[in-house]
């Protein structure tokens, strides 16, 4: 069944080639809805551990797929935001539909990959539709080039790390293997030096794509200047944080333990630095972009804590971040469509112009600043709890993102929706009524924000079980390393 889910968007791509222009949007909505339903079906029938496993052996890359609940939830986020974007946005170009289905094929394949080389193939291939969409429809072509250069350099480092780990496996067992489940076994010993090299290759690749300070410089322009569809996709596809959980944690636990303070400081600098830039920006889409980067720093900080709460909170926050930030990008586009500007100073007294839109925007904005009983609060609280159990000062500094976020987000909401500084500008903003499709999209997102804020255990219980499995692998690797160090000391190495 998992193979069918992976191939469904690929076959949809082929069918899309033969569609007429006026048929593209309806077909895109229909297919993306079936993919979403199929994804929900897999979650409903999930049996625990690595499920829906399937293997086809080849000479180079083994087609080994399988998913845990973390992968399934991130696939669900991807499927949901693509479906809602197709409903909400005016997508008339057939090539856009084809590009998104190719991208969805790559993302679902990546989340399902249990072979490192297969993961890399999907990772690299996903760049093609993204670069095409950014290059053709972006207002800033140079931003797309910068994104490609950063992503490609990171991909090369990841490929080297994969090949190096496969070579280490060959040295240990006498044959090459890129199977992740084989790499996770305690019998596969990785020295501290090997862990350092593996960490370097994987972490930089994932830090670039996250984006994490100081590798984030490509992101603001790409998020802000790209079409809204691309912005939503970039914040919805949690490829890099997922890669850290799949590769960095199980394969280099001692390296992360050793350099935890440095990693935490980088995350905190990124969180506060980008939050301060968001506070000063005058463009709504740029503000959402910088806010997104700031919150992603919180996600990475939770991942490197090595605690159950920190990791569980990070996975939950990935889902929350995609829903909330993707929703804010869609809401910003709804304003742009009517007034042709993202300039924050242009908007005034929007609460009088569309009370319903103001209500939906407030729900997304309050979740963005982690208001209790919203989806983001749960993830951020667990992350900070996990960080505090390791170092209380890191948690206090990272918590600054909540304070700064509340300041700039509430200030923006007040200025855009209630302030009336210029009567002339206020008169230029006509009243508007949301379309039925826009109401549907904003309602779905708002319901998720509130429901998962009130009843997070529906996701968290399953996530915690998988996180405990990852922590067990990391503990086993640590135990093996400590034993080897003792043996080396006895031998006088």
Short mmCIF file of C-alpha atoms in Angstrom, two decimals:
data_model
loop_
_atom_site.label_atom_id
_atom_site.label_comp_id
_atom_site.label_asym_id
_atom_site.label_seq_id
_atom_site.Cartn_x
_atom_site.Cartn_y
_atom_site.Cartn_z
CA UNK A 1 0.00 0.00 0.00
CA UNK A 2 2.86 2.38 0.74
CA UNK A 3 4.25 1.80 -2.75
CA UNK A 4 0.87 2.77 -4.20
CA UNK A 5 0.91 6.02 -2.22
CA UNK A 6 4.40 6.85 -3.52
CA UNK A 7 3.51 6.09 -7.14
CA UNK A 8 0.08 7.75 -7.14
CA UNK A 9 1.41 11.31 -7.66
CA UNK A 10 3.87 9.99 -10.24
CA UNK A 11 1.08 8.51 -12.35
CA UNK A 12 -0.93 11.70 -11.79
CA UNK A 13 1.99 13.58 -13.34
CA UNK A 14 1.79 11.45 -16.48
CA UNK A 15 -1.98 11.95 -16.76
CA UNK A 16 -1.53 15.71 -16.24
CA UNK A 17 0.52 15.89 -19.44
CA UNK A 18 -2.61 15.14 -21.47
CA UNK A 19 -4.98 17.53 -19.71
CA UNK A 20 -6.39 20.70 -21.21
CA UNK A 21 -5.58 23.95 -19.43
CA UNK A 22 -9.07 24.40 -17.94
CA UNK A 23 -9.02 20.85 -16.54
CA UNK A 24 -5.79 21.16 -14.54
CA UNK A 25 -7.13 22.65 -11.32
CA UNK A 26 -10.06 20.24 -10.92
CA UNK A 27 -7.79 17.27 -11.62
CA UNK A 28 -5.19 18.57 -9.15
CA UNK A 29 -7.78 18.98 -6.39
CA UNK A 30 -9.27 15.53 -7.05
CA UNK A 31 -5.94 13.68 -7.10
CA UNK A 32 -4.52 15.54 -4.09
CA UNK A 33 -7.71 14.71 -2.15
CA UNK A 34 -7.32 10.97 -2.90
CA UNK A 35 -3.66 11.10 -1.84
CA UNK A 36 -4.69 12.81 1.41
CA UNK A 37 -7.37 10.19 2.10
CA UNK A 38 -4.92 7.38 1.31
CA UNK A 39 -2.43 8.93 3.74
CA UNK A 40 -5.07 9.08 6.49
CA UNK A 41 -5.96 5.44 5.79
CA UNK A 42 -2.33 4.38 6.30
CA UNK A 43 -2.20 6.25 9.62
CA UNK A 44 -5.48 4.68 10.77
CA UNK A 45 -4.12 1.18 10.04
CA UNK A 46 -0.59 1.76 11.33
CA UNK A 47 0.60 -1.15 13.52
CA UNK A 48 3.64 0.40 15.19
CA UNK A 49 7.39 0.40 14.61
CA UNK A 50 8.45 0.31 10.96
CA UNK A 51 5.27 -0.60 9.12
CA UNK A 52 4.27 -1.17 5.47
CA UNK A 53 7.80 -2.42 4.78
CA UNK A 54 8.67 -3.49 1.24
CA UNK A 55 12.03 -4.41 -0.36
CA UNK A 56 13.21 -4.86 -3.95
CA UNK A 57 16.95 -5.62 -4.18
CA UNK A 58 19.00 -4.20 -7.06
CA UNK A 59 22.71 -4.02 -7.81
CA UNK A 60 23.11 -0.37 -6.75
CA UNK A 61 20.13 0.95 -4.78
CA UNK A 62 17.76 -1.25 -2.81
CA UNK A 63 14.19 -0.11 -3.07
CA UNK A 64 13.60 -0.55 0.66
CA UNK A 65 10.63 1.42 1.95
CA UNK A 66 8.74 1.53 5.21
CA UNK A 67 7.40 4.17 7.57
CA UNK A 68 7.05 4.92 11.23
CA UNK A 69 4.39 7.26 12.59
CA UNK A 70 6.75 10.26 12.35
CA UNK A 71 7.10 9.77 8.60
CA UNK A 72 3.35 9.21 8.22
CA UNK A 73 2.47 12.43 10.02
CA UNK A 74 4.95 14.45 7.96
CA UNK A 75 3.58 12.86 4.78
CA UNK A 76 0.10 13.82 6.00
CA UNK A 77 1.23 17.43 6.45
CA UNK A 78 2.62 17.42 2.91
CA UNK A 79 -0.56 15.93 1.43
CA UNK A 80 -2.84 18.27 3.41
CA UNK A 81 -1.07 21.49 2.45
CA UNK A 82 -0.88 20.52 -1.23
CA UNK A 83 -4.61 19.75 -1.24
CA UNK A 84 -5.50 23.02 0.50
CA UNK A 85 -3.16 25.02 -1.75
CA UNK A 86 -4.77 23.60 -4.89
CA UNK A 87 -8.19 24.60 -3.54
CA UNK A 88 -7.19 28.07 -2.39
CA UNK A 89 -4.75 29.33 -5.02
CA UNK A 90 -5.50 30.25 -8.62
CA UNK A 91 -3.47 27.55 -10.32
CA UNK A 92 -4.24 27.48 -14.00
CA UNK A 93 -0.90 26.41 -15.46
CA UNK A 94 -0.56 22.73 -16.25
CA UNK A 95 3.18 22.83 -15.67
CA UNK A 96 2.63 23.98 -12.08
CA UNK A 97 0.36 21.01 -11.39
CA UNK A 98 2.89 18.64 -12.95
CA UNK A 99 5.74 20.16 -10.91
CA UNK A 100 3.83 19.83 -7.63
CA UNK A 101 2.92 16.19 -8.27
CA UNK A 102 6.56 15.39 -9.11
CA UNK A 103 7.56 17.15 -5.92
CA UNK A 104 4.98 15.21 -3.91
CA UNK A 105 6.22 11.96 -5.40
CA UNK A 106 9.76 12.83 -4.26
CA UNK A 107 8.73 13.94 -0.78
CA UNK A 108 6.59 10.88 -0.02
CA UNK A 109 9.35 8.66 -1.41
CA UNK A 110 11.92 10.41 0.76
CA UNK A 111 9.87 9.97 3.94
CA UNK A 112 9.38 6.29 3.06
CA UNK A 113 13.01 5.49 2.25
CA UNK A 114 14.83 2.99 4.46
CA UNK A 115 17.85 2.92 2.15
CA UNK A 116 20.26 5.86 2.40
CA UNK A 117 20.99 6.01 -1.34
CA UNK A 118 17.27 5.87 -2.14
CA UNK A 119 16.74 8.72 0.34
CA UNK A 120 19.44 10.69 -1.46
CA UNK A 121 17.89 10.07 -4.90
CA UNK A 122 14.53 11.42 -3.76
CA UNK A 123 16.22 14.30 -1.92
CA UNK A 124 18.18 15.39 -4.97
CA UNK A 125 15.37 14.84 -7.47
CA UNK A 126 13.04 17.08 -5.41
CA UNK A 127 15.25 20.05 -6.30
CA UNK A 128 14.20 19.91 -9.97
CA UNK A 129 10.52 20.93 -9.63
CA UNK A 130 11.38 23.46 -6.91
CA UNK A 131 14.05 25.15 -9.03
CA UNK A 132 11.68 25.17 -12.02
CA UNK A 133 8.86 26.82 -10.05
CA UNK A 134 11.17 29.36 -8.43
CA UNK A 135 13.00 30.11 -11.69
CA UNK A 136 9.90 30.55 -13.81
CA UNK A 137 7.49 32.23 -11.42
CA UNK A 138 9.72 33.96 -8.88
CA UNK A 139 10.15 37.75 -8.74
CA UNK A 140 13.81 37.21 -7.89
CA UNK A 141 15.62 34.77 -10.16
CA UNK A 142 18.91 35.23 -8.27
CA UNK A 143 17.25 33.94 -5.09
CA UNK A 144 16.48 30.69 -6.92
CA UNK A 145 20.09 30.37 -8.09
CA UNK A 146 21.34 30.95 -4.54
CA UNK A 147 18.95 28.30 -3.24
CA UNK A 148 20.18 25.79 -5.83
CA UNK A 149 23.86 26.44 -5.04
CA UNK A 150 23.30 26.04 -1.29
CA UNK A 151 21.13 22.94 -1.69
CA UNK A 152 23.48 21.30 -4.20
CA UNK A 153 26.58 21.84 -2.03
CA UNK A 154 24.72 20.39 0.95
CA UNK A 155 23.62 17.41 -1.13
CA UNK A 156 27.20 16.64 -2.12
CA UNK A 157 28.25 16.58 1.53
CA UNK A 158 25.35 14.27 2.34
CA UNK A 159 26.32 11.92 -0.52
CA UNK A 160 29.88 11.75 0.78
CA UNK A 161 28.59 10.96 4.27
CA UNK A 162 26.36 8.18 2.87
CA UNK A 163 29.19 6.63 0.87
CA UNK A 164 31.55 6.87 3.83
CA UNK A 165 29.08 5.14 6.14
CA UNK A 166 28.52 2.43 3.51
CA UNK A 167 32.30 1.97 3.29
CA UNK A 168 32.54 1.62 7.09
CA UNK A 169 29.86 -1.04 6.92
CA UNK A 170 31.90 -2.83 4.25
CA UNK A 171 34.99 -2.72 6.47
CA UNK A 172 33.01 -4.20 9.36
CA UNK A 173 30.97 -6.92 7.62
CA UNK A 174 32.73 -7.47 4.29
CA UNK A 175 29.92 -6.19 2.04
CA UNK A 176 28.38 -2.83 1.19
CA UNK A 177 25.04 -1.85 2.67
CA UNK A 178 23.12 1.40 2.72
CA UNK A 179 20.18 -0.06 4.60
CA UNK A 180 19.24 2.23 7.49
CA UNK A 181 17.94 -0.58 9.68
CA UNK A 182 21.29 -2.38 9.28
CA UNK A 183 23.13 0.84 10.15
CA UNK A 184 21.07 1.16 13.32
CA UNK A 185 22.16 -2.21 14.72
CA UNK A 186 24.51 -2.10 17.69
CA UNK A 187 26.86 -4.54 15.93
CA UNK A 188 27.74 -1.79 13.47
CA UNK A 189 30.37 0.04 15.52
CA UNK A 190 31.18 3.65 14.68
CA UNK A 191 34.25 5.19 16.26
CA UNK A 192 34.19 8.74 17.57
CA UNK A 193 36.24 9.92 14.59
CA UNK A 194 33.84 8.25 12.15
CA UNK A 195 30.87 9.76 13.94
CA UNK A 196 32.41 13.21 13.60
CA UNK A 197 32.82 12.86 9.84
CA UNK A 198 29.33 11.40 9.38
CA UNK A 199 27.86 14.16 11.51
CA UNK A 200 29.64 16.86 9.52
CA UNK A 201 28.32 15.66 6.16
CA UNK A 202 24.73 15.04 7.20
CA UNK A 203 24.30 17.96 9.59
CA UNK A 204 25.52 20.66 7.20
CA UNK A 205 23.26 19.31 4.43
CA UNK A 206 20.23 19.32 6.72
CA UNK A 207 21.15 22.64 8.35
CA UNK A 208 21.20 24.30 4.93
CA UNK A 209 17.81 22.95 3.98
CA UNK A 210 16.24 23.57 7.42
CA UNK A 211 17.38 26.50 7.26
CA UNK A 212 19.54 26.90 10.38
CA UNK A 213 21.80 29.85 11.24
CA UNK A 214 24.32 30.59 9.71
CA UNK A 215 23.23 28.58 6.63
CA UNK A 216 19.87 30.36 6.39
CA UNK A 217 20.74 33.29 4.13
CA UNK A 218 19.11 31.77 1.04
CA UNK A 219 15.74 31.31 2.73
CA UNK A 220 14.21 34.77 3.35
CA UNK A 221 14.35 35.91 -0.28
CA UNK A 222 13.16 32.54 -1.59
CA UNK A 223 10.26 32.42 0.87
CA UNK A 224 9.29 36.06 0.29
CA UNK A 225 9.86 36.40 -3.46
CA UNK A 226 8.68 32.99 -4.65
CA UNK A 227 5.07 32.24 -5.59
CA UNK A 228 2.89 31.56 -2.56
CA UNK A 229 2.58 27.92 -3.60
CA UNK A 230 6.37 27.47 -3.35
CA UNK A 231 6.48 29.27 0.02
CA UNK A 232 3.79 26.96 1.40
CA UNK A 233 5.60 23.89 0.08
CA UNK A 234 8.95 24.93 1.57
CA UNK A 235 7.50 25.34 5.07
CA UNK A 236 5.37 22.18 4.79
CA UNK A 237 8.04 19.71 3.63
CA UNK A 238 10.07 18.92 6.75
CA UNK A 239 12.74 16.99 4.87
CA UNK A 240 15.75 18.35 6.77
CA UNK A 241 14.51 17.97 10.37
CA UNK A 242 13.28 14.49 9.43
CA UNK A 243 16.72 13.70 7.99
CA UNK A 244 18.34 14.74 11.26
CA UNK A 245 16.15 12.28 13.13
CA UNK A 246 16.77 9.52 10.57
CA UNK A 247 20.54 9.94 10.15
CA UNK A 248 22.25 12.37 12.53
CA UNK A 249 20.81 11.15 15.83
CA UNK A 250 21.23 7.37 15.41
CA UNK A 251 24.62 7.52 13.66
CA UNK A 252 26.45 10.24 15.59
CA UNK A 253 25.04 10.44 19.13
CA UNK A 254 28.44 10.98 20.77
CA UNK A 255 29.31 13.83 18.43
CA UNK A 256 26.07 15.63 19.28
CA UNK A 257 26.67 15.04 22.98
CA UNK A 258 30.16 16.47 22.65
CA UNK A 259 29.15 19.54 20.62
CA UNK A 260 25.72 20.06 22.15
CA UNK A 261 26.53 23.50 23.58
CA UNK A 262 27.78 24.76 20.20
CA UNK A 263 24.70 23.43 18.41
CA UNK A 264 22.37 24.89 21.02
CA UNK A 265 24.05 28.30 20.79
CA UNK A 266 23.75 28.30 16.98
CA UNK A 267 20.04 27.47 17.29
CA UNK A 268 19.46 30.20 19.88
CA UNK A 269 21.34 32.82 17.83
CA UNK A 270 19.23 31.90 14.81
CA UNK A 271 16.01 32.02 16.83
CA UNK A 272 16.65 35.47 18.27
CA UNK A 273 18.43 36.99 15.25
CA UNK A 274 15.72 36.16 12.72
CA UNK A 275 12.99 37.13 15.22
CA UNK A 276 14.57 40.59 15.52
CA UNK A 277 14.70 40.95 11.73
CA UNK A 278 11.04 39.93 11.53
CA UNK A 279 10.29 42.68 14.06
CA UNK A 280 11.79 45.32 11.71
CA UNK A 281 10.54 44.14 8.31
CA UNK A 282 7.87 46.10 6.43
CA UNK A 283 6.73 43.31 4.12
CA UNK A 284 4.10 40.83 5.35
CA UNK A 285 5.46 37.86 3.44
CA UNK A 286 9.01 38.59 4.59
CA UNK A 287 7.79 38.81 8.17
CA UNK A 288 6.19 35.37 7.91
CA UNK A 289 9.39 34.05 6.30
CA UNK A 290 11.71 35.30 9.06
CA UNK A 291 9.24 34.17 11.72
CA UNK A 292 9.28 30.72 10.11
CA UNK A 293 13.08 30.51 10.20
CA UNK A 294 13.06 31.59 13.85
CA UNK A 295 10.60 28.86 14.81
CA UNK A 296 12.52 26.22 12.86
CA UNK A 297 15.49 27.00 15.06
CA UNK A 298 13.34 25.89 17.98
CA UNK A 299 12.62 22.60 16.16
CA UNK A 300 16.33 21.86 15.63
CA UNK A 301 17.11 22.81 19.23
CA UNK A 302 14.57 20.26 20.40
CA UNK A 303 16.08 17.57 18.17
CA UNK A 304 19.63 17.97 19.51
CA UNK A 305 18.53 17.82 23.18
CA UNK A 306 18.46 13.99 23.16
CA UNK A 307 15.41 14.02 25.44
CA UNK A 308 12.06 12.34 24.90
CA UNK A 309 10.16 15.58 25.48
CA UNK A 310 12.47 17.58 23.23
CA UNK A 311 12.26 15.12 20.34
CA UNK A 312 8.51 14.51 20.68
CA UNK A 313 7.91 18.25 20.86
CA UNK A 314 10.06 18.82 17.77
CA UNK A 315 8.10 16.31 15.67
CA UNK A 316 4.79 17.74 16.87
CA UNK A 317 6.06 21.27 16.24
CA UNK A 318 7.09 20.34 12.69
CA UNK A 319 3.47 19.48 11.95
CA UNK A 320 2.24 22.61 13.76
CA UNK A 321 4.72 24.84 11.96
CA UNK A 322 3.65 23.58 8.54
CA UNK A 323 -0.04 24.12 9.32
CA UNK A 324 0.33 27.56 10.93
CA UNK A 325 3.04 29.13 8.76
CA UNK A 326 1.61 27.61 5.59
CA UNK A 327 -1.77 29.00 6.63
CA UNK A 328 -0.28 32.47 7.20
CA UNK A 329 1.29 32.42 3.72
CA UNK A 330 -2.10 31.51 2.22
CA UNK A 331 -3.81 34.25 4.23
CA UNK A 332 -1.22 36.79 3.06
CA UNK A 333 -1.88 35.72 -0.53
CA UNK A 334 -5.62 36.31 -0.03
CA UNK A 335 -4.82 39.93 0.83
CA UNK A 336 -2.34 40.28 -2.03
CA UNK A 337 -4.86 38.97 -4.53
CA UNK A 338 -7.28 41.76 -3.59
CA UNK A 339 -4.86 44.67 -3.04
CA UNK A 340 -1.68 43.67 -4.96
CA UNK A 341 0.74 44.46 -2.15
CA UNK A 342 2.42 42.82 0.83
CA UNK A 343 3.36 46.22 2.28
CA UNK A 344 2.25 46.12 5.90
CA UNK A 345 1.73 49.89 6.14
CA UNK A 346 -0.86 49.74 3.34
CA UNK A 347 -3.32 47.71 5.41
CA UNK A 348 -5.47 49.42 8.00
CA UNK A 349 -8.76 48.66 9.74
CA UNK A 350 -9.08 45.27 8.07
CA UNK A 351 -11.31 44.12 10.93
CA UNK A 352 -13.99 46.44 9.52
CA UNK A 353 -13.37 45.33 5.96
CA UNK A 354 -13.68 41.58 6.59
CA UNK A 355 -14.45 40.44 10.12
CA UNK A 356 -14.40 36.75 9.11
CA UNK A 357 -10.92 37.01 7.60
CA UNK A 358 -9.75 38.88 10.70
CA UNK A 359 -11.03 36.02 12.87
CA UNK A 360 -9.22 33.32 10.89
CA UNK A 361 -6.02 35.35 10.68
CA UNK A 362 -6.11 35.87 14.45
CA UNK A 363 -6.32 32.12 15.10
CA UNK A 364 -3.26 31.45 12.93
CA UNK A 365 -1.37 34.40 14.39
CA UNK A 366 -2.10 33.45 18.01
CA UNK A 367 -0.90 29.92 17.29
CA UNK A 368 2.25 31.36 15.71
CA UNK A 369 3.08 33.05 19.03
CA UNK A 370 2.27 29.80 20.89
CA UNK A 371 -0.84 30.90 22.72
CA UNK A 372 -2.00 28.14 25.12
CA UNK A 373 -4.68 25.83 23.68
CA UNK A 374 -3.24 26.20 20.17
CA UNK A 375 -1.21 23.61 18.28
CA UNK A 376 2.13 25.48 18.41
CA UNK A 377 2.03 25.90 22.19
CA UNK A 378 2.13 22.14 22.74
CA UNK A 379 5.22 21.54 20.61
CA UNK A 380 7.12 24.59 21.82
CA UNK A 381 6.35 23.86 25.48
CA UNK A 382 7.64 20.29 25.18
CA UNK A 383 10.78 21.45 23.38
CA UNK A 384 11.58 24.07 26.00
CA UNK A 385 10.86 21.54 28.73
CA UNK A 386 13.33 19.13 27.13
CA UNK A 387 15.94 21.89 26.71
CA UNK A 388 15.46 23.03 30.32
CA UNK A 389 16.14 19.50 31.57
CA UNK A 390 19.56 19.75 29.89
CA UNK A 391 20.38 23.43 30.45
CA UNK A 392 17.97 25.94 31.97
CA UNK A 393 19.81 28.94 30.47
CA UNK A 394 19.41 27.65 26.93
CA UNK A 395 15.70 27.23 27.57
CA UNK A 396 15.40 30.79 28.89
CA UNK A 397 17.16 32.29 25.88
CA UNK A 398 15.23 30.13 23.42
CA UNK A 399 12.02 31.17 25.16
CA UNK A 400 12.79 34.67 23.93
CA UNK A 401 11.27 33.67 20.62
CA UNK A 402 7.88 33.54 22.32
CA UNK A 403 8.28 37.04 23.73
CA UNK A 404 9.67 38.56 20.53
CA UNK A 405 7.11 36.70 18.44
CA UNK A 406 4.27 38.00 20.58
CA UNK A 407 5.58 41.56 20.30
CA UNK A 408 5.95 41.76 16.53
CA UNK A 409 2.97 39.58 15.63
CA UNK A 410 0.51 41.39 17.92
CA UNK A 411 1.91 44.73 16.78
CA UNK A 412 1.36 43.75 13.14
CA UNK A 413 -2.16 42.53 13.87
CA UNK A 414 -3.04 45.76 15.66
CA UNK A 415 -1.68 47.95 12.85
CA UNK A 416 -3.22 45.97 10.02
CA UNK A 417 -6.62 45.15 11.48
CA UNK A 418 -7.49 47.95 13.93
CA UNK A 419 -5.32 51.03 13.36
CA UNK A 420 -6.70 53.94 11.29
CA UNK A 421 -3.70 56.23 10.97
CA UNK A 422 -4.63 57.46 7.51
CA UNK A 423 -8.27 57.90 6.57
CA UNK A 424 -7.36 58.19 2.90
CA UNK A 425 -5.58 54.84 2.91
CA UNK A 426 -8.41 53.26 4.88
CA UNK A 427 -10.92 54.42 2.30
CA UNK A 428 -8.82 52.85 -0.47
CA UNK A 429 -9.24 49.42 1.13
CA UNK A 430 -12.58 48.09 0.03
CA UNK A 431 -14.59 45.59 2.00
CA UNK A 432 -14.21 42.03 0.81
CA UNK A 433 -15.95 38.72 1.28
CA UNK A 434 -13.97 35.51 1.39
CA UNK A 435 -14.69 32.97 -1.32
CA UNK A 436 -16.15 29.63 -0.32
CA UNK A 437 -12.88 27.88 -1.16
CA UNK A 438 -10.94 30.32 1.04
CA UNK A 439 -13.38 29.84 3.93
CA UNK A 440 -13.03 26.06 3.56
CA UNK A 441 -9.23 26.21 3.67
CA UNK A 442 -9.06 28.61 6.62
CA UNK A 443 -11.68 26.59 8.50
CA UNK A 444 -9.72 23.33 8.10
CA UNK A 445 -6.51 25.00 9.30
CA UNK A 446 -8.24 26.71 12.23
CA UNK A 447 -9.91 23.49 13.36
CA UNK A 448 -6.53 21.71 13.33
CA UNK A 449 -4.93 24.57 15.28
CA UNK A 450 -7.58 24.42 18.01
CA UNK A 451 -8.23 20.66 18.12
CA UNK A 452 -4.57 19.62 18.34
CA UNK A 453 -3.98 22.40 20.84
CA UNK A 454 -6.71 21.02 23.10
CA UNK A 455 -6.21 17.29 22.45
CA UNK A 456 -2.56 16.83 21.38
CA UNK A 457 -2.39 13.30 22.79
CA UNK A 458 -4.09 12.00 19.63
CA UNK A 459 -0.74 12.59 17.90
CA UNK A 460 1.74 12.79 20.74
CA UNK A 461 1.16 9.30 22.15
CA UNK A 462 2.10 7.67 18.83
CA UNK A 463 5.02 10.04 18.30
CA UNK A 464 6.45 9.31 21.76
CA UNK A 465 6.53 5.56 21.07
CA UNK A 466 8.64 6.08 17.94
CA UNK A 467 10.88 8.59 19.70
CA UNK A 468 11.63 6.04 22.41
CA UNK A 469 12.75 3.62 19.69
CA UNK A 470 15.16 6.22 18.30
CA UNK A 471 16.52 6.92 21.77
CA UNK A 472 17.10 3.18 22.25
CA UNK A 473 19.21 3.07 19.07
CA UNK A 474 21.22 6.06 20.24
CA UNK A 475 21.76 4.50 23.66
CA UNK A 476 22.93 1.24 22.07
CA UNK A 477 25.45 3.13 19.94
CA UNK A 478 26.72 4.96 23.01
CA UNK A 479 27.10 1.72 24.96
CA UNK A 480 29.07 0.09 22.14
CA UNK A 481 31.34 3.12 21.88
CA UNK A 482 32.03 3.18 25.62
CA UNK A 483 32.89 -0.54 25.58
CA UNK A 484 35.25 -0.01 22.68
CA UNK A 485 36.98 2.85 24.50
CA UNK A 486 37.54 0.58 27.52
CA UNK A 487 39.00 -2.15 25.26
CA UNK A 488 41.26 0.40 23.52
CA UNK A 489 42.54 1.68 26.88
CA UNK A 490 43.33 -1.88 28.01
CA UNK A 491 45.23 -2.50 24.75
CA UNK A 492 47.10 0.78 25.18
CA UNK A 493 45.73 2.42 22.03
#
